[in-house]
XYZ file of C-alpha atoms in Angstrom:
713
model
C -19.727 121.779 -60.641
C -23.262 121.985 -62.019
C -26.491 120.704 -60.482
C -29.719 119.993 -62.368
C -32.995 118.899 -60.877
C -34.707 116.079 -62.736
C -38.280 117.164 -63.387
C -40.703 114.497 -62.205
C -43.156 114.851 -65.054
C -40.682 114.890 -67.947
C -37.904 112.782 -66.594
C -34.777 113.677 -68.590
C -33.066 110.353 -68.067
C -36.059 108.365 -69.230
C -36.367 110.555 -72.323
C -32.734 109.894 -73.129
C -33.222 106.145 -72.785
C -36.249 106.315 -75.061
C -34.349 108.268 -77.720
C -31.396 105.855 -77.704
C -33.639 102.794 -77.862
C -35.533 104.202 -80.830
C -32.534 103.473 -83.055
C -32.873 99.747 -82.422
C -36.489 99.209 -83.530
C -35.492 97.625 -86.857
C -33.205 95.106 -85.095
C -36.173 93.118 -83.713
C -37.461 89.876 -85.157
C -36.124 87.402 -87.739
C -36.257 89.937 -90.588
C -33.857 92.507 -89.193
C -32.917 95.627 -91.112
C -29.169 96.145 -90.983
C -27.603 99.540 -90.349
C -24.446 101.140 -91.667
C -22.231 102.676 -88.998
C -19.860 105.228 -90.534
C -16.692 106.338 -88.726
C -16.376 110.079 -89.370
C -12.636 110.086 -88.719
C -11.802 107.354 -91.246
C -14.990 107.322 -93.392
C -15.024 103.544 -93.062
C -18.412 101.859 -92.678
C -19.505 98.724 -90.866
C -22.714 96.798 -91.348
C -24.338 95.941 -88.008
C -27.421 94.012 -87.051
C -27.207 93.808 -83.261
C -27.885 96.122 -80.371
C -24.369 95.616 -78.999
C -22.671 96.933 -82.130
C -25.189 99.775 -82.318
C -24.593 100.949 -78.771
C -20.816 100.603 -79.171
C -20.982 102.903 -82.193
C -23.068 105.647 -80.560
C -21.577 108.614 -78.751
C -22.956 108.025 -75.253
C -22.109 111.165 -73.362
C -25.035 111.121 -70.918
C -25.255 109.205 -67.680
C -28.361 107.342 -68.869
C -26.566 106.350 -72.050
C -23.613 104.975 -70.076
C -25.954 102.929 -67.887
C -27.691 101.577 -70.982
C -24.358 100.598 -72.483
C -23.297 98.792 -69.299
C -26.622 96.936 -69.130
C -26.406 95.725 -72.742
C -22.757 94.775 -72.359
C -23.625 92.723 -69.263
C -26.354 90.866 -71.190
C -23.972 90.286 -74.083
C -21.185 89.033 -71.832
C -23.421 86.479 -70.114
C -25.741 85.314 -72.916
C -24.631 86.741 -76.282
C -28.336 87.036 -77.146
C -31.368 89.070 -76.074
C -29.728 92.494 -76.416
C -32.129 93.803 -79.075
C -35.093 92.796 -76.912
C -33.485 94.502 -73.918
C -32.832 97.689 -75.875
C -36.376 97.889 -77.215
C -38.057 97.208 -73.884
C -35.902 99.882 -72.227
C -37.351 102.415 -74.637
C -40.926 101.097 -74.429
C -40.985 100.955 -70.646
C -39.312 104.355 -70.340
C -42.189 105.871 -72.334
C -44.677 103.919 -70.230
C -43.186 105.196 -66.983
C -43.223 108.789 -68.242
C -46.941 108.393 -68.966
C -47.441 107.171 -65.418
C -45.578 110.196 -64.065
C -47.757 112.495 -66.115
C -50.782 110.925 -64.410
C -49.278 111.781 -60.992
C -48.531 108.187 -60.051
C -45.931 108.157 -57.229
C -42.507 106.806 -58.106
C -42.712 104.292 -55.250
C -45.961 102.874 -56.658
C -44.506 102.592 -60.158
C -41.452 100.716 -58.874
C -43.418 98.331 -56.687
C -46.236 97.505 -59.084
C -43.974 97.059 -62.124
C -41.477 94.917 -60.235
C -44.126 92.652 -58.799
C -45.956 92.531 -62.132
C -42.822 91.368 -63.920
C -42.112 88.734 -61.276
C -45.655 87.470 -61.568
C -45.359 87.241 -65.352
C -42.044 85.355 -65.142
C -43.741 82.774 -62.936
C -46.818 82.586 -65.164
C -44.939 81.920 -68.402
C -43.213 78.852 -66.984
C -46.096 76.840 -68.370
C -44.848 77.697 -71.887
C -41.521 75.987 -71.300
C -40.807 72.725 -73.092
C -37.986 70.279 -72.374
C -35.223 69.942 -74.981
C -35.849 66.206 -75.253
C -39.485 66.828 -76.164
C -38.514 69.565 -78.615
C -36.116 67.257 -80.430
C -38.720 64.527 -80.732
C -41.320 66.984 -81.978
C -38.974 68.632 -84.504
C -37.763 65.315 -85.870
C -41.248 63.841 -86.140
C -42.674 66.931 -87.814
C -39.727 67.662 -90.114
C -38.278 64.263 -91.083
C -40.725 61.497 -91.883
C -39.349 57.941 -91.754
C -41.442 56.996 -94.786
C -39.480 59.468 -96.834
C -36.438 57.238 -96.550
C -38.289 54.358 -98.159
C -40.241 56.272 -100.777
C -37.904 58.547 -102.664
C -40.576 59.755 -105.008
C -42.666 61.460 -102.342
C -40.076 63.496 -100.469
C -41.559 66.902 -99.835
C -39.827 70.197 -100.356
C -40.390 70.839 -96.669
C -37.670 68.351 -95.773
C -35.199 69.440 -98.389
C -33.626 72.212 -96.366
C -33.496 70.144 -93.197
C -31.590 67.480 -95.076
C -29.126 70.026 -96.388
C -26.426 68.775 -94.062
C -23.713 67.138 -96.104
C -22.220 64.214 -94.227
C -18.766 64.473 -95.702
C -15.572 64.905 -93.746
C -11.878 64.738 -94.425
C -8.682 65.529 -92.672
C -8.890 69.023 -94.125
C -12.340 70.518 -94.098
C -15.989 70.086 -93.319
C -17.771 71.983 -96.055
C -20.838 74.139 -95.614
C -24.018 72.293 -96.519
C -24.936 74.521 -99.411
C -21.649 74.140 -101.224
C -20.813 72.051 -104.256
C -17.917 69.692 -103.641
C -16.182 68.484 -106.753
C -14.182 65.312 -106.301
C -11.936 65.667 -109.305
C -9.191 63.398 -108.054
C -11.231 60.206 -108.332
C -10.915 58.252 -111.562
C -10.691 54.715 -112.858
C -6.933 55.007 -113.128
C -6.445 56.132 -109.511
C -6.963 53.906 -106.518
C -7.031 56.759 -104.091
C -9.332 59.713 -103.426
C -7.249 62.700 -102.481
C -9.658 64.911 -100.585
C -6.787 67.115 -99.513
C -6.939 68.909 -102.854
C -9.842 70.927 -101.467
C -13.433 70.289 -100.665
C -14.976 73.726 -100.895
C -15.932 75.600 -104.007
C -18.370 78.413 -104.727
C -22.026 77.721 -105.234
C -22.583 76.485 -108.746
C -25.502 77.540 -110.868
C -28.484 75.293 -111.250
C -27.498 74.358 -114.762
C -23.958 73.424 -113.849
C -25.227 71.312 -110.967
C -27.710 69.491 -113.123
C -25.039 68.749 -115.687
C -22.904 67.041 -113.073
C -25.574 64.692 -111.739
C -25.211 61.129 -113.020
C -27.784 58.335 -113.149
C -27.873 55.812 -110.336
C -25.217 53.178 -110.715
C -22.846 55.366 -112.720
C -19.269 54.919 -111.512
C -18.138 58.368 -112.530
C -18.023 61.429 -110.288
C -21.321 62.577 -108.848
C -21.963 66.028 -107.421
C -25.076 66.843 -105.465
C -25.750 70.260 -104.012
C -28.252 71.932 -101.743
C -30.272 69.360 -99.862
C -28.417 66.324 -101.117
C -25.988 63.973 -99.434
C -22.864 63.046 -101.357
C -21.908 59.421 -101.752
C -18.719 58.849 -103.677
C -16.057 56.212 -103.954
C -13.329 55.527 -106.431
C -14.341 51.888 -106.740
C -18.092 52.313 -106.637
C -20.089 55.509 -107.059
C -23.783 55.937 -107.429
C -26.335 58.690 -107.052
C -28.444 57.781 -104.051
C -30.894 60.645 -104.434
C -31.590 63.647 -106.633
C -31.661 67.287 -105.591
C -35.453 67.064 -105.098
C -35.832 63.611 -103.536
C -33.270 63.719 -100.778
C -32.470 60.826 -98.451
C -30.988 61.378 -95.079
C -28.277 58.927 -94.103
C -25.975 58.583 -91.209
C -22.393 59.649 -91.684
C -19.376 58.228 -89.922
C -16.141 60.028 -89.377
C -12.872 58.900 -87.939
C -11.391 61.592 -85.766
C -7.879 60.436 -86.550
C -6.163 62.855 -88.897
C -5.474 61.422 -92.281
C -8.198 58.741 -92.299
C -11.364 59.446 -94.224
C -14.166 57.028 -93.515
C -17.276 58.727 -94.808
C -20.110 56.501 -95.872
C -23.852 56.427 -95.826
C -25.888 53.775 -94.123
C -28.968 52.184 -95.561
C -32.630 53.088 -95.064
C -32.559 51.838 -91.501
C -30.491 54.821 -90.356
C -32.182 56.918 -87.715
C -32.336 60.520 -88.966
C -33.049 61.951 -85.527
C -29.790 60.565 -84.179
C -27.680 62.935 -86.275
C -30.065 65.809 -86.809
C -32.023 66.513 -83.609
C -29.665 69.285 -82.543
C -29.565 70.542 -86.103
C -33.333 70.914 -86.053
C -33.159 72.679 -82.691
C -30.506 75.061 -84.020
C -32.784 75.917 -86.939
C -35.737 76.480 -84.600
C -33.584 78.838 -82.511
C -32.052 80.636 -85.499
C -35.009 82.986 -86.075
C -34.352 83.060 -89.822
C -30.533 83.171 -89.824
C -30.064 80.440 -92.455
C -26.404 80.963 -93.348
C -25.289 80.489 -89.755
C -27.618 77.475 -89.380
C -25.818 75.547 -92.063
C -22.395 76.204 -90.584
C -23.596 75.310 -87.114
C -25.175 72.115 -88.377
C -21.777 71.089 -89.769
C -20.219 71.723 -86.370
C -23.005 69.802 -84.599
C -22.673 66.762 -86.837
C -18.887 66.650 -86.378
C -19.135 66.996 -82.616
C -21.925 64.422 -82.325
C -19.908 61.922 -84.321
C -16.888 62.576 -82.132
C -19.052 62.255 -78.999
C -20.078 58.751 -80.029
C -16.420 57.703 -79.993
C -15.123 59.680 -77.012
C -18.222 60.083 -74.856
C -17.781 63.860 -74.752
C -20.523 66.492 -74.928
C -22.612 66.530 -78.085
C -22.208 70.305 -78.402
C -19.301 72.142 -76.862
C -19.080 75.833 -77.672
C -15.581 76.021 -76.192
C -14.339 73.918 -79.090
C -15.453 76.464 -81.699
C -13.388 79.387 -83.026
C -13.877 81.685 -85.980
C -11.515 83.035 -88.619
C -12.611 85.844 -90.910
C -11.213 85.868 -94.453
C -11.930 88.929 -96.567
C -11.812 88.579 -100.318
C -13.532 85.212 -100.945
C -17.222 84.728 -101.794
C -19.495 83.751 -98.927
C -20.001 80.317 -100.476
C -16.425 79.468 -99.403
C -17.432 79.648 -95.729
C -16.979 76.254 -94.137
C -15.905 74.423 -91.001
C -12.358 73.147 -90.720
C -10.870 70.894 -88.013
C -8.012 72.522 -86.143
C -7.141 76.147 -85.509
C -7.237 78.488 -88.528
C -5.837 81.976 -88.002
C -4.178 84.831 -89.917
C -0.434 85.475 -89.862
C 1.971 87.844 -91.585
C 3.746 86.827 -94.813
C 6.998 86.579 -92.832
C 5.439 84.057 -90.442
C 4.008 82.187 -93.423
C 7.553 81.535 -94.707
C 8.314 79.746 -91.448
C 5.176 77.632 -91.853
C 6.206 76.601 -95.358
C 9.426 75.204 -93.902
C 7.534 73.384 -91.115
C 4.741 71.961 -93.300
C 4.038 68.262 -92.595
C 6.613 68.185 -89.812
C 5.807 67.548 -86.134
C 6.397 70.639 -84.023
C 7.334 71.205 -80.395
C 4.713 73.602 -79.020
C 4.766 76.082 -76.116
C 1.675 77.709 -74.613
C 1.865 81.083 -72.858
C -0.963 82.287 -70.623
C -0.206 86.016 -70.821
C 1.796 88.538 -72.836
C 5.178 87.744 -74.307
C 6.662 91.145 -73.485
C 9.340 92.325 -71.115
C 7.031 94.583 -69.091
C 4.239 92.032 -68.632
C 3.263 91.189 -65.052
C 0.406 88.838 -64.163
C -2.438 90.046 -61.927
C -0.995 88.390 -58.820
C 2.386 90.100 -59.109
C 3.269 92.115 -56.015
C 6.001 94.715 -56.290
C 8.720 94.480 -53.641
C 8.628 97.056 -50.885
C 11.106 99.939 -50.632
C 11.980 99.710 -54.338
C 11.919 102.837 -56.477
C 10.994 102.302 -60.139
C 13.116 104.429 -62.422
C 11.770 103.242 -65.791
C 8.603 101.171 -66.190
C 8.715 100.312 -69.890
C 12.207 100.260 -71.412
C 12.500 100.665 -75.160
C 13.623 97.277 -76.265
C 14.918 98.404 -79.622
C 17.455 100.610 -77.885
C 19.834 100.067 -75.031
C 21.712 97.164 -73.640
C 18.985 96.018 -71.200
C 16.420 95.552 -73.948
C 18.810 93.555 -76.103
C 19.717 91.420 -73.131
C 16.083 90.479 -72.509
C 15.483 89.665 -76.156
C 18.587 87.506 -76.331
C 17.790 85.646 -73.137
C 14.206 84.877 -74.220
C 15.380 83.659 -77.603
C 18.048 81.476 -76.011
C 15.390 79.827 -73.821
C 13.237 78.962 -76.814
C 16.193 77.630 -78.783
C 17.518 75.576 -75.868
C 14.198 73.714 -75.519
C 13.905 73.314 -79.322
C 10.546 75.091 -79.422
C 9.114 75.500 -82.952
C 5.663 76.911 -82.209
C 4.558 79.369 -79.529
C 0.885 80.218 -78.936
C 0.456 83.326 -76.784
C -2.776 84.391 -75.168
C -1.875 88.098 -75.176
C 0.423 90.430 -77.084
C 3.869 89.599 -78.442
C 6.884 91.903 -78.505
C 7.479 92.832 -82.150
C 11.254 92.719 -81.840
C 11.116 89.263 -80.257
C 8.743 88.156 -83.028
C 11.250 89.242 -85.661
C 14.099 87.412 -83.964
C 12.024 84.262 -83.641
C 11.135 84.340 -87.348
C 14.817 84.717 -88.213
C 15.537 81.621 -86.134
C 12.677 79.530 -87.541
C 10.324 79.846 -84.558
C 6.639 80.596 -85.203
C 4.982 82.855 -82.603
C 1.223 83.545 -82.785
C -0.409 86.036 -80.408
C -3.972 86.827 -79.328
C -4.949 83.166 -79.005
C -7.982 82.461 -76.828
C -7.785 80.430 -73.649
C -9.995 77.705 -75.136
C -7.530 77.186 -77.987
C -4.635 76.964 -75.515
C -6.523 74.388 -73.455
C -7.360 72.319 -76.536
C -3.739 72.145 -77.675
C -2.597 71.481 -74.123
C -4.834 68.400 -73.883
C -3.621 66.746 -77.072
C 0.062 67.782 -77.031
C 0.704 67.538 -73.250
C 1.976 71.115 -73.245
C 1.511 73.033 -69.994
C 0.857 76.795 -70.145
C 3.432 79.099 -68.535
C 3.159 82.766 -67.618
C 6.794 83.718 -68.209
C 9.446 82.139 -70.392
C 11.738 81.945 -67.384
C 9.372 79.328 -65.938
C 9.867 77.031 -68.920
C 11.101 73.481 -68.411
C 11.079 70.319 -70.493
C 7.738 69.140 -69.055
C 5.972 72.289 -70.293
C 6.822 71.756 -73.962
C 4.354 69.655 -75.954
C 4.824 67.754 -79.187
C 2.764 66.571 -82.140
C 1.445 69.878 -83.467
C 1.485 70.600 -87.188
C 1.205 73.834 -89.156
C 0.288 74.367 -92.793
C -0.987 77.096 -95.085
C -4.753 77.130 -95.452
C -5.787 76.223 -98.988
C -8.897 76.933 -101.032
C -10.814 74.371 -103.041
C -8.336 74.133 -105.908
C -5.413 73.451 -103.566
C -3.913 76.955 -103.807
C -2.768 78.757 -100.669
C -4.575 81.995 -99.994
C -2.602 85.225 -100.163
C -4.543 88.163 -98.705
C -1.626 90.573 -99.188
C -1.177 91.738 -95.598
C -2.237 88.515 -93.849
C -2.303 84.845 -94.816
C -4.535 82.117 -93.347
C -2.796 79.125 -91.788
C -4.046 76.024 -90.021
C -2.531 74.523 -86.884
C -3.649 71.047 -85.924
C -2.726 68.086 -83.765
C -3.723 64.447 -83.520
C -7.250 64.192 -82.046
C -7.700 67.901 -81.317
C -11.422 68.730 -80.872
C -11.118 72.315 -82.136
C -13.260 73.370 -85.088
C -12.735 76.650 -86.912
C -15.637 78.282 -88.718
C -13.882 79.991 -91.642
C -16.100 82.937 -92.578
C -15.602 84.531 -95.970
C -17.056 87.536 -97.760
C -16.033 90.030 -100.395
C -17.655 92.933 -98.554
C -15.450 94.249 -95.771
C -18.290 95.991 -93.916
C -20.260 92.729 -93.729
C -17.611 90.581 -92.017
C -18.444 91.627 -88.458
C -22.141 90.981 -89.125
C -21.519 87.424 -90.368
C -19.370 86.584 -87.350
C -21.864 88.078 -84.857
C -24.729 86.085 -86.366
C -22.872 82.778 -86.088
C -21.906 83.354 -82.447
C -25.448 84.480 -81.553
C -26.906 81.260 -82.904
C -24.205 79.128 -81.293
C -24.852 80.651 -77.899
C -28.614 80.288 -78.269
C -28.120 76.565 -78.762
C -25.571 76.477 -75.925
C -27.930 78.155 -73.453
C -30.882 76.029 -74.567
C -28.904 72.874 -73.809
C -27.727 74.273 -70.481
C -31.279 75.268 -69.487
C -32.562 71.909 -70.801
C -35.698 73.732 -71.857
C -36.892 76.470 -74.198
C -39.796 78.844 -74.473
C -42.382 78.690 -77.201
C -41.396 81.371 -79.694
C -43.232 83.482 -82.208
C -44.629 85.850 -79.583
C -46.231 83.150 -77.436
C -44.529 84.183 -74.187
C -45.211 87.889 -74.646
C -48.830 87.174 -75.500
C -49.308 85.203 -72.290
C -47.725 88.058 -70.339
C -50.243 90.467 -71.858
C -53.099 88.155 -70.981
C -51.815 87.704 -67.443
C -51.296 91.446 -66.861
C -54.775 92.111 -68.225
C -56.200 89.679 -65.706
C -54.252 91.244 -62.813
C -55.340 94.759 -63.769
C -59.025 93.832 -64.019
C -59.433 91.813 -60.849
C -60.264 93.749 -57.657
C -57.320 93.883 -55.282
C -58.323 94.800 -51.762
C -55.790 94.977 -48.880
C -57.594 92.209 -47.071
C -57.756 90.000 -50.123
C -55.566 86.983 -49.438
C -55.204 86.295 -53.140
C -53.833 89.777 -53.595
C -51.378 89.307 -50.774
C -50.271 86.070 -52.370
C -49.917 87.617 -55.815
C -48.100 90.717 -54.609
C -45.699 89.729 -51.852
C -45.016 93.285 -50.672
C -47.597 94.201 -47.974
C -47.338 97.899 -48.800
C -48.114 97.155 -52.427
C -51.254 95.228 -51.511
C -52.533 98.335 -49.773
C -51.566 100.891 -52.427
C -51.954 98.926 -55.648
C -55.736 99.314 -55.538
C -55.356 102.928 -56.502
C -52.543 102.706 -59.054
C -52.522 99.201 -60.494
C -55.091 100.091 -63.172
C -52.570 102.626 -64.542
C -49.186 100.980 -63.879
C -49.934 97.402 -64.950
C -51.263 98.410 -68.420
C -48.145 100.563 -68.749
C -46.018 97.497 -68.102
C -48.050 95.489 -70.614
C -47.684 98.206 -73.244
C -43.982 97.356 -73.535
C -44.692 93.796 -74.628
C -47.526 94.897 -76.865
C -45.284 97.369 -78.683
C -42.643 94.675 -78.913
C -45.044 92.274 -80.657
C -46.395 94.947 -82.989
C -42.924 96.067 -84.106
C -41.782 92.482 -84.700
C -44.902 91.831 -86.814
C -44.277 94.973 -88.831
C -40.600 94.137 -89.342
C -41.560 90.666 -90.602
C -44.305 92.063 -92.874
C -47.014 90.186 -90.968
C -48.769 93.521 -90.492
C -48.769 96.658 -92.611
C -48.863 98.995 -89.637
C -48.543 98.976 -85.868
C -52.273 99.638 -85.647
C -53.028 96.493 -87.612
C -50.542 94.533 -85.497
C -52.084 95.774 -82.260
C -55.541 94.853 -83.553
C -54.349 91.303 -84.230
C -52.809 91.079 -80.755
C -56.048 92.292 -79.191
C -57.931 89.706 -81.221
C -55.770 86.905 -79.831
C -56.084 88.290 -76.310
C -59.874 88.276 -76.593
C -59.923 84.722 -77.925
C -57.548 83.627 -75.155
C -59.807 85.182 -72.523
C -62.904 83.604 -74.044
C -61.163 80.252 -74.057
C -60.893 80.337 -70.262
C -57.304 79.141 -70.277
C -54.956 81.560 -72.099
C -52.032 79.164 -71.894
C -54.035 76.339 -73.473
C -55.157 78.649 -76.248
C -51.569 79.749 -76.931
C -50.360 76.142 -76.987
C -53.077 75.256 -79.497
C -52.314 78.192 -81.779
C -48.590 77.505 -81.525
C -49.093 73.895 -82.582
C -51.079 75.104 -85.560
C -48.289 77.519 -86.484
C -50.736 80.415 -86.619
C -49.757 82.435 -83.556
C -49.209 86.069 -84.602
C -47.452 84.820 -87.709
C -50.014 83.749 -90.265
C -47.504 81.247 -91.609
C -44.901 78.761 -90.581
C -42.155 81.069 -89.384
C -39.047 82.557 -90.943
C -38.371 79.482 -93.084
C -41.836 79.496 -94.654
C -40.482 80.710 -97.981
C -38.293 77.620 -98.162
C -40.970 75.101 -97.436
C -39.868 74.351 -93.887
C -42.656 74.157 -91.320
C -40.576 74.528 -88.191
C -41.837 76.074 -85.008
C -39.788 78.823 -83.429
C -38.330 78.630 -79.926
C -36.590 81.065 -77.561
C -34.084 80.783 -74.744
C -35.601 80.784 -71.268
C -32.987 82.395 -69.057
C -31.695 84.851 -71.648
C -35.173 86.173 -72.410
C -36.312 86.597 -68.783
C -32.979 88.179 -67.823
C -33.328 90.643 -70.694
C -36.755 91.618 -69.305
C -35.388 92.034 -65.795
C -32.365 94.017 -66.867
C -34.503 96.329 -68.993
C -36.980 97.055 -66.199
C -34.238 97.378 -63.572
C -32.479 100.004 -65.707
C -35.680 101.978 -66.294
C -36.595 101.952 -62.599
C -33.035 102.868 -61.600
C -33.066 105.916 -63.872
C -36.598 106.737 -62.683
C -35.462 106.963 -59.076
C -32.688 109.474 -59.783
C -33.752 112.929 -58.678
C -30.767 115.026 -59.713
C -27.842 115.182 -62.118
C -24.521 116.485 -60.856
C -21.802 117.229 -63.405
C -18.198 117.759 -62.288
C -15.112 118.745 -64.205
C -14.037 121.637 -66.434
C -17.276 121.838 -68.410
C -18.680 125.083 -67.046
C -18.153 127.150 -70.211
C -19.548 124.362 -72.384
C -22.676 124.095 -70.233
C -23.119 127.875 -70.114
C -23.192 128.020 -73.921
C -25.581 125.084 -74.296
C -29.315 125.427 -74.811
C -29.917 123.656 -71.483
C -27.872 126.086 -69.409
C -30.997 127.467 -67.710
C -31.660 124.021 -66.203
C -28.356 123.952 -64.303
C -27.406 125.488 -60.998
C -23.657 126.175 -61.027
C -21.984 125.642 -57.671
């Protein structure tokens, strides 16, 4: 056992936090710089752009590093956003606390003043919250002008990206908005439009797109890409708008599989009805355009379904992802149903089942012989001889396999969806008997299939009865735009669907293996931002507005005299002890707390090229703080600058290059919880006074450069 005293003036734990957080500086802001994480054992690399993936990839051997990992994982588990902010503020506030220690500020004063200062700021910034309803009205009014629907010759480029949502659905796919969708099956000789031949194709070049556009009134095929809305019919086809003068119409979709009822309404359609959440998603995306377009497809589908069923307009539980490596990113799209990857052997079973109704079984656990659910209690006075028998050998293993297979055959089960792992030997026997078993299925997918097929989940196959088996599911091979099934050598994509199932699968494609995780993380981050915004029913003003008000508020608290008898001080700082001691230390501790937000703003501005250096960024922040103080009401000044789109940005946000003048918004709860978690971690590490290491590491410590700091017991 080794014991090391933590020096008060150069706190080792805080230095470790600062060093770890330094790696995440480029992950802040809408213009993130990705990082390659290389696995030394396999030499495989992964492209990451989030604090979660960064921390997971680092070798965290220290106690402070483990605490940092747990804090970020907790934020990720609850919100799926705000981790990069948390990581940066941990480093910034660790440095600030070390500076306070070097000025002989007591630990108790640092903890009290910083905690109360953060609480005061969280209360102060509530005035920068705006209700979702007001945000939607503001975004729609500022981004989609009703006159644009009447005057097609004056549609601005600013609206073109917002109108990029393609209102086209079929029983197969919902294509990504930026994709070109050839409808080759429509002709004068055919009475039917077969959209099942594939809706998604790679992005065409500008020349190829222009060559496909027909004059208005032409009955031949019309293809419109980018910001256009497709209107096609075998009997009557016309170009309603060009790629520059887009018109936003309302799309209608029948949720019944096999019926396509897509059409565009006239100029009287209300654009805000279909696109308000799409605008909000863009305002919360912070520059992540690829994910915005996919999420807008999901939103439009769910909103249309909500009009018929009365369900929620955005339900994140109805979204799953499937990652396909080997296709260009332009093939990414949204598909109704459950798309997943299976082995070639399982694909042969699906070929036999294609277009046939299947009897489905849902299993809420592992499909293995040794699986026991969490509530299983072992009988008393029983001695376990062998915990995990080898099923490929021995009579007992064969008996279990045979009995499980007999149960499935007796109930005529064709499809089994398993939440956990599946025994490989049982999988092989099921394939040989024409039974498709798919493992690692999420609980949301099981619930969705249970609702539409009347299947009831079971924990063990021995619990199975006729009432637990559902019907009406269908399985088919997933096909690309030209109707061919995809063969990815080791795994093949398949789609499982059922009548009226609300599930939507975001099929994510890329040709770069190291980029796949990044694409999936970005989509889920944006989806959860929208989810939390709708749950909170409010959002913060973005673009640095909240942090700037915190700086202004801290500056005011640090400058005003705070005497123990001052009632205003007692009201501001609820701790009586703090009111007595803050007079001496608040002028040091509160600016240290504010320095974290100031560094945050300066780094974001540098990452987004709004400032050439941190010094220039800090100068701009100080300029705004002075103007806010001179205004008399900092919050009113920030609101005014935010409305103008000139708050710390000098432009109109991350979509400025594309002509979109959208304001930026942030989640309320996720942001404030990231602040609290960051400060709680820093203060927790600050209050540790010793490090005790146990285990057989004595020789390793003796040979290390820090051996003189340890006392071996």
